[in-house]
GROMACS .gro file of C-alpha atoms in nm:
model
  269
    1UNK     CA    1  -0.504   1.159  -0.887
    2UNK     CA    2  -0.501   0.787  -0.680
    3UNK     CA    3  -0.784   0.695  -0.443
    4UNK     CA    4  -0.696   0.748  -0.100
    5UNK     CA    5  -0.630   0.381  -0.091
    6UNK     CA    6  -0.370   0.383  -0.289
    7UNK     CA    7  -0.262   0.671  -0.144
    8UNK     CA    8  -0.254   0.510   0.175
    9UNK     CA    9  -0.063   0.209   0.030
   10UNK     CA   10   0.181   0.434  -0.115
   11UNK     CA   11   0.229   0.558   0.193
   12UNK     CA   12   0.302   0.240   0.400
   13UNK     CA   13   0.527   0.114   0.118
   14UNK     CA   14   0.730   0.438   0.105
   15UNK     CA   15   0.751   0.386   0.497
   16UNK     CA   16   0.854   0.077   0.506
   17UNK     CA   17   1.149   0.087   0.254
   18UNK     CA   18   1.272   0.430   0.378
   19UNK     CA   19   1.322   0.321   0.741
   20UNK     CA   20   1.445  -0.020   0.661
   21UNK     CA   21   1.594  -0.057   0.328
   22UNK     CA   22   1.722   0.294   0.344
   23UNK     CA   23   1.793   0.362   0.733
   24UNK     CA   24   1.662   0.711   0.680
   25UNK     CA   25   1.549   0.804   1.036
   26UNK     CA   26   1.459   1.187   0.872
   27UNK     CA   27   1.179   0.981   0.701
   28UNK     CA   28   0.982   0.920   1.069
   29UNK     CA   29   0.898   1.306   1.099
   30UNK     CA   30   0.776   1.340   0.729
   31UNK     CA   31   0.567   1.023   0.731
   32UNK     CA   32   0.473   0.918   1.091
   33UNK     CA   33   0.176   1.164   1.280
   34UNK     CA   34   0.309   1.302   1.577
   35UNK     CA   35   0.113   1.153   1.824
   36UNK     CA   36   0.239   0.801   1.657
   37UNK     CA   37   0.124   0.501   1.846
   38UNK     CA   38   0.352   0.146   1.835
   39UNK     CA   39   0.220  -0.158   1.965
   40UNK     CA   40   0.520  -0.358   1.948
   41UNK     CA   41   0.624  -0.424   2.264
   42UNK     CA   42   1.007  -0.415   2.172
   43UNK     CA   43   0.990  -0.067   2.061
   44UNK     CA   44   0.897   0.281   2.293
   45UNK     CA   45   0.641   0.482   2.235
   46UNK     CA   46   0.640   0.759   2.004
   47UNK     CA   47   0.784   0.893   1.689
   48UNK     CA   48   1.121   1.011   1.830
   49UNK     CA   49   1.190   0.628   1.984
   50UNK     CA   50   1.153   0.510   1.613
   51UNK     CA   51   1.375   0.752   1.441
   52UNK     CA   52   1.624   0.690   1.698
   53UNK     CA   53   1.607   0.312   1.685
   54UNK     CA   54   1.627   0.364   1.275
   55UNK     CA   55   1.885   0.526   1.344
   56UNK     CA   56   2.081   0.285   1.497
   57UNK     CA   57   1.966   0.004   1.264
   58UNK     CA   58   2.305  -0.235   1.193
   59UNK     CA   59   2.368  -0.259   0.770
   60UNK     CA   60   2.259  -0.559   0.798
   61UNK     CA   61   1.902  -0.520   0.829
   62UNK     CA   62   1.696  -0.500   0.490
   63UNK     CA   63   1.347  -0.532   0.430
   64UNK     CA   64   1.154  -0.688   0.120
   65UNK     CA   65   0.819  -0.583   0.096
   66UNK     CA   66   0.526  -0.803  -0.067
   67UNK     CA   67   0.158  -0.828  -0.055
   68UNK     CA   68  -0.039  -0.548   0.040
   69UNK     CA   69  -0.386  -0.505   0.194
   70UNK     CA   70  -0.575  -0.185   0.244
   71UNK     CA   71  -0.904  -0.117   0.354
   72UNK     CA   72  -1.058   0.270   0.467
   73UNK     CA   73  -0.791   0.393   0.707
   74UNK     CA   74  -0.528   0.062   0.742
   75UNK     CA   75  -0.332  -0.106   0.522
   76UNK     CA   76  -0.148  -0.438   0.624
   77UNK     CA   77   0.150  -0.477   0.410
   78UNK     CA   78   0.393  -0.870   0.415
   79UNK     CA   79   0.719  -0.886   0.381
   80UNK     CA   80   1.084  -0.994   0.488
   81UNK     CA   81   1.326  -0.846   0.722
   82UNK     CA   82   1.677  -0.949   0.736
   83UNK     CA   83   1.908  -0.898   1.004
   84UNK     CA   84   1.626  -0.764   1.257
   85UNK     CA   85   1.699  -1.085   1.448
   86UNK     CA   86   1.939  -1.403   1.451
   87UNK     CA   87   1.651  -1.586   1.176
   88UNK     CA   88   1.501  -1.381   0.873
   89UNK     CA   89   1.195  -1.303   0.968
   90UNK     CA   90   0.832  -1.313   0.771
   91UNK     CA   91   0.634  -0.995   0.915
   92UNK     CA   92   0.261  -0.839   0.847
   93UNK     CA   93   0.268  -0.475   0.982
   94UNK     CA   94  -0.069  -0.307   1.006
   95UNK     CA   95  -0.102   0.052   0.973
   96UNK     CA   96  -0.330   0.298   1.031
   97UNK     CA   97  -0.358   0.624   0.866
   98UNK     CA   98  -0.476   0.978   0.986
   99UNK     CA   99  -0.450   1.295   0.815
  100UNK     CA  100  -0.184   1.145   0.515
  101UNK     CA  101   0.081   0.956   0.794
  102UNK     CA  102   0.076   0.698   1.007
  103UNK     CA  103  -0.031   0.701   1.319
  104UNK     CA  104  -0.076   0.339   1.418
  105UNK     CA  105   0.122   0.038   1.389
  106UNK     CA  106   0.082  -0.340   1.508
  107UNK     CA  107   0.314  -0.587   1.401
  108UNK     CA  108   0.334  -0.976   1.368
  109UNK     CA  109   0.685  -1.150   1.300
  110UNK     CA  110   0.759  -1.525   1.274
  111UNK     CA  111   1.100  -1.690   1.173
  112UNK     CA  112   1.116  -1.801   0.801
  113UNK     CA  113   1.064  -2.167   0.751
  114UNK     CA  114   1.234  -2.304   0.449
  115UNK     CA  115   0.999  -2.472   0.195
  116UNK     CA  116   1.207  -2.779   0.246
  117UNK     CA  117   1.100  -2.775   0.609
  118UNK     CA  118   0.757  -2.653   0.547
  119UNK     CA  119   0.501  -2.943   0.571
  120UNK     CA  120   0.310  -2.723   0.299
  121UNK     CA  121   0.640  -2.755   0.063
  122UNK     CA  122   0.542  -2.378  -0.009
  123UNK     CA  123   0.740  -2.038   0.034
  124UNK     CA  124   0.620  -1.806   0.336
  125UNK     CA  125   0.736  -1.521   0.147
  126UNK     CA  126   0.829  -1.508  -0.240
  127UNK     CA  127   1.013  -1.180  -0.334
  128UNK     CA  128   0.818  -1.120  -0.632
  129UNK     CA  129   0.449  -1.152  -0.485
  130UNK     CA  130   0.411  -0.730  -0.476
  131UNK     CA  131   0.473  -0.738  -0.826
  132UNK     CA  132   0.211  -1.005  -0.895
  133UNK     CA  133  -0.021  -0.823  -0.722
  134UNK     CA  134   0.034  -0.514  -0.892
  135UNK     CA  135  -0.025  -0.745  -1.266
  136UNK     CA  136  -0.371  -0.849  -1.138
  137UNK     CA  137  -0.476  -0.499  -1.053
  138UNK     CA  138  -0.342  -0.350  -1.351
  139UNK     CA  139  -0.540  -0.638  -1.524
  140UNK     CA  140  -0.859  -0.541  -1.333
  141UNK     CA  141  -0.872  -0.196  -1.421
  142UNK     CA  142  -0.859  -0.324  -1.808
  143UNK     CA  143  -1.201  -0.556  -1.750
  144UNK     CA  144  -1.469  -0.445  -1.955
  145UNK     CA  145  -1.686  -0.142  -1.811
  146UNK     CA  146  -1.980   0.005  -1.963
  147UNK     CA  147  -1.876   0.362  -1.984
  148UNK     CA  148  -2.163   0.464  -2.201
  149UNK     CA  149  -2.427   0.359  -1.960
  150UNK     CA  150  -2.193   0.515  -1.656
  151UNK     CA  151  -2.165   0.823  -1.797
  152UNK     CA  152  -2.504   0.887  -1.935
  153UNK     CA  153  -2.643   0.742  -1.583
  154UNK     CA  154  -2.377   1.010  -1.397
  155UNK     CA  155  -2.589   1.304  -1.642
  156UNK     CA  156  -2.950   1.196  -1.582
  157UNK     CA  157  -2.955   1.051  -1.225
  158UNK     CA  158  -2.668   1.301  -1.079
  159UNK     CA  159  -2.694   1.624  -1.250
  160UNK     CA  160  -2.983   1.650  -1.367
  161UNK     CA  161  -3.141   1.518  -1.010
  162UNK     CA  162  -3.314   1.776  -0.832
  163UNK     CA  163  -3.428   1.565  -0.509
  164UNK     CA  164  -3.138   1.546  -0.254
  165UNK     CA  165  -3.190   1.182  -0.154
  166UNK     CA  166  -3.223   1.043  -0.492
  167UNK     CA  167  -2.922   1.200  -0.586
  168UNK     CA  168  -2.724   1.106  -0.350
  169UNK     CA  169  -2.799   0.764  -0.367
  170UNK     CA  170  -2.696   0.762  -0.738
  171UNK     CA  171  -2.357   0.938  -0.646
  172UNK     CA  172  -2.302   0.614  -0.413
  173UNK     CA  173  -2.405   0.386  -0.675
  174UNK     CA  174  -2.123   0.530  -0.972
  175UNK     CA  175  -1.876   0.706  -0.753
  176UNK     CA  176  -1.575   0.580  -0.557
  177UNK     CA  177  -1.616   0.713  -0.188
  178UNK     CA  178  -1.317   0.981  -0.249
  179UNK     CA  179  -1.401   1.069  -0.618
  180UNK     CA  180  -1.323   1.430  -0.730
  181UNK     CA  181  -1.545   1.685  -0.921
  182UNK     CA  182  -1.343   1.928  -1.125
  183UNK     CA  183  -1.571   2.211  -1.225
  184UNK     CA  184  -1.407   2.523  -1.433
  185UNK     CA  185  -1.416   2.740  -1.098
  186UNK     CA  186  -1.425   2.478  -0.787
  187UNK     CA  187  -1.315   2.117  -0.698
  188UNK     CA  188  -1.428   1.922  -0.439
  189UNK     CA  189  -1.422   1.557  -0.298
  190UNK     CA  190  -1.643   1.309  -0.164
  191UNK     CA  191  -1.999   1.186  -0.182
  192UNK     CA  192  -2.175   1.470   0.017
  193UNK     CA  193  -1.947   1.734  -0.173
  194UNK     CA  194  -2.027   1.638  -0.510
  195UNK     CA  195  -2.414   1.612  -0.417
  196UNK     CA  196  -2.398   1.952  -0.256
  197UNK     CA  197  -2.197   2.128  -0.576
  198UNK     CA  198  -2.465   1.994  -0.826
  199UNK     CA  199  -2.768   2.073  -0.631
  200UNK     CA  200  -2.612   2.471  -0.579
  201UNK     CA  201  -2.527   2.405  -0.994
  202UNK     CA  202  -2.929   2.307  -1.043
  203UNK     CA  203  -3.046   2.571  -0.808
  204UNK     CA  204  -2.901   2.847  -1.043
  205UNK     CA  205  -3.081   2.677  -1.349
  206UNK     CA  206  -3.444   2.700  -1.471
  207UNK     CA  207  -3.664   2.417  -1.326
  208UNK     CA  208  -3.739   2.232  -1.621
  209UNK     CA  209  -3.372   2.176  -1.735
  210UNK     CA  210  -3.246   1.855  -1.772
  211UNK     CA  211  -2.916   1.724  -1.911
  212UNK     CA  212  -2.898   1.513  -2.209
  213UNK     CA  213  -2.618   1.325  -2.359
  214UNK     CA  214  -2.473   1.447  -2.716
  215UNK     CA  215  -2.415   1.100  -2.847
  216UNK     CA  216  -2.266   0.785  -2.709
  217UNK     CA  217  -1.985   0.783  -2.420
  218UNK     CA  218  -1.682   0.684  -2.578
  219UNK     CA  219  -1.364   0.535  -2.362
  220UNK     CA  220  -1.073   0.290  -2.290
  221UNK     CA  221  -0.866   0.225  -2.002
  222UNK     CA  222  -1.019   0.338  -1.724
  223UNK     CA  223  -1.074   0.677  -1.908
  224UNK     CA  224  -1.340   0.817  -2.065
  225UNK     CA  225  -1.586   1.127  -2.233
  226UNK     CA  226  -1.920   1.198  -2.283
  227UNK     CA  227  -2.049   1.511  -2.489
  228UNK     CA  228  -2.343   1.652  -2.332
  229UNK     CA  229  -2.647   1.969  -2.409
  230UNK     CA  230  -2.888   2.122  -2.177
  231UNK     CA  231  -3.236   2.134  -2.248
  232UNK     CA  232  -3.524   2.348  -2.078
  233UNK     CA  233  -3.892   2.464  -2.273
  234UNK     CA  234  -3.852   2.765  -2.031
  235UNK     CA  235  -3.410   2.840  -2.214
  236UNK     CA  236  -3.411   2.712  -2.534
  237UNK     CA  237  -3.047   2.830  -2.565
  238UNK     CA  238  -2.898   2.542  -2.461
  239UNK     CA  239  -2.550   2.527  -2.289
  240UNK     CA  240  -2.305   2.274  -2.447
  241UNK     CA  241  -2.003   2.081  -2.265
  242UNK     CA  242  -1.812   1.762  -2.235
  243UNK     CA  243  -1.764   1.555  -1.936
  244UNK     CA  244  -1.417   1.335  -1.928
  245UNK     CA  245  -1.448   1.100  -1.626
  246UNK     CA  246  -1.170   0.821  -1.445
  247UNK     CA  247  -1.244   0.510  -1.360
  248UNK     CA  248  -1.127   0.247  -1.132
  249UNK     CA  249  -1.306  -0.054  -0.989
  250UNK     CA  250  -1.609   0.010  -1.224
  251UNK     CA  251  -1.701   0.316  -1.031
  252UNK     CA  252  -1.612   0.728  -1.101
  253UNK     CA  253  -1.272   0.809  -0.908
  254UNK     CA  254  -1.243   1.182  -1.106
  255UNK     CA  255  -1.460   1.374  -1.305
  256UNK     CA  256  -1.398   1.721  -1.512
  257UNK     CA  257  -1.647   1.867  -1.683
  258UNK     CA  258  -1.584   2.104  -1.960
  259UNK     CA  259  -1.814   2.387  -2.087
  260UNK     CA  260  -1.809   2.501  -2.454
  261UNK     CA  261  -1.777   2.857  -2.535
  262UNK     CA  262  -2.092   3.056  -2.639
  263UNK     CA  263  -2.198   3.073  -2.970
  264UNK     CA  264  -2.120   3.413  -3.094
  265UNK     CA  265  -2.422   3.577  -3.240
  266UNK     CA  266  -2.452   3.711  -3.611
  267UNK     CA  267  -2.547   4.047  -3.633
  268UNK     CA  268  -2.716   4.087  -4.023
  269UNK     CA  269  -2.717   4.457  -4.143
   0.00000   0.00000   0.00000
């Protein structure tokens, strides 16, 4: 599962290429909200005005999309359009996203200078600049992350937190904002979710138990699993399970945890 994010960037690209790469105006009404909202002022309001003007797009017009920017709700994506007027055009569109589709759009488009024009002597627009882009994050989800002190902190300040505040204060701390919890009978997303599930989890548990981890945390890219027992004075049958977490950006973007079966008891005659 992506962060929404990358959801959202997904999104945009997907957008973008359909409409003008592909001329599909059938992609407006799966991708665009319906109450879409254009700020270009050389295009009418409204989803229907863009899947008509798709529509009509000449074969001429192609789109190269680069760089991408996302933040929350927008995402501002660069690129190249061909054919959309007399020059090829640089563009940044900004989008913003509601409910999975777009419902916003602003758009900024210059002519493309040439780098032998450009007093800079460098390229507005270089085709393979989304692909770079895409190496350094893939190399930043490889950097080094402590999983064994992220998952062992996730067991002791999260679920075994009893105080509301302090534990959701430690969810913010090792959890992306969107982060899922996979339980064996409910999922759920988001800070104030995932506090909420583990404080009805602790609520149905004696007092005094705590969780402790069954050895180190063991992972490698971006994944990783920590084996885990309860403990209690007041159950001494402890309750056994495995937690297998995601990561991206150094911070919790899935967890499922995993309970052992019981220990079948032996009956001596």
């Amino acid at each position: 599962m992506t962060t929404a994010v990358e959801r959202n960037k997904a999104l945009v690209l997907e957008a973008m290429t359909a409409l003008f790469r592909s001329h599909d105006p059938l992609a407006v009404e799966r991708l665009y909200a319906p109450g879409y909202i254009q700020h270009n002022p050389a295009i009418p309001q409204g989803r229907d005005a863009l899947a008509q003007l798709v529509a009509q797009l000449p074969p001429a017009v192609f789109y190269e999309p680069g760089l991408m920017i996302a933040e929350g709700d927008f995402v501002a994506i660069h690129g190249r359009i061909r054919g959309w007027a007399p020059a090829t055009q640089i563009v940044v569109d900004i989008f913003r996203i509601e409910n999975g589709r777009l419902a916003e759009h602003w758009d900024v488009l210059q002519d493309e200078a040439s780098t032998e024009t450009s007093r800079s002597g460098l390229a507005m627009f270089s085709p393979d600049e989304g692909e770079r882009q895409k190496s350094r994050e893939s190399e930043a989800t490889t950097e080094t992350v402590d999983y064994d002190r992220l998952m062992k902190a996730n067991l002791f300040t999260v679920f075994s937190e009893r105080n509301e505040e302090r534990r959701r204060l430690a969810i913010r701390e090792l959890y992306a904002e969107d982060a899922e919890l996979h339980e064996p009978h409910a999922s759920v997303r988001g800070h104030a979710a995932i506090s909420d599930a583990v404080g009805r989890l602790l609520a149905n548990l004696p007092g005094d138990l705590i969780f402790a981890a069954d050895g180190p945390a063991i992972g490698h890219n971006g994944v990783a699993r920590l084996n885990w027992r309860s403990t209690a004075h007041s159950d001494p049958d402890a309750v056994t399970g495995t937690d297998v977490a995601r990561f991206a950006g150094g911070r919790i973007v899935s967890l499922h945890v995993f309970l052992d079966p019981p220990t079948p008891s032996i009956e001596l005659f």
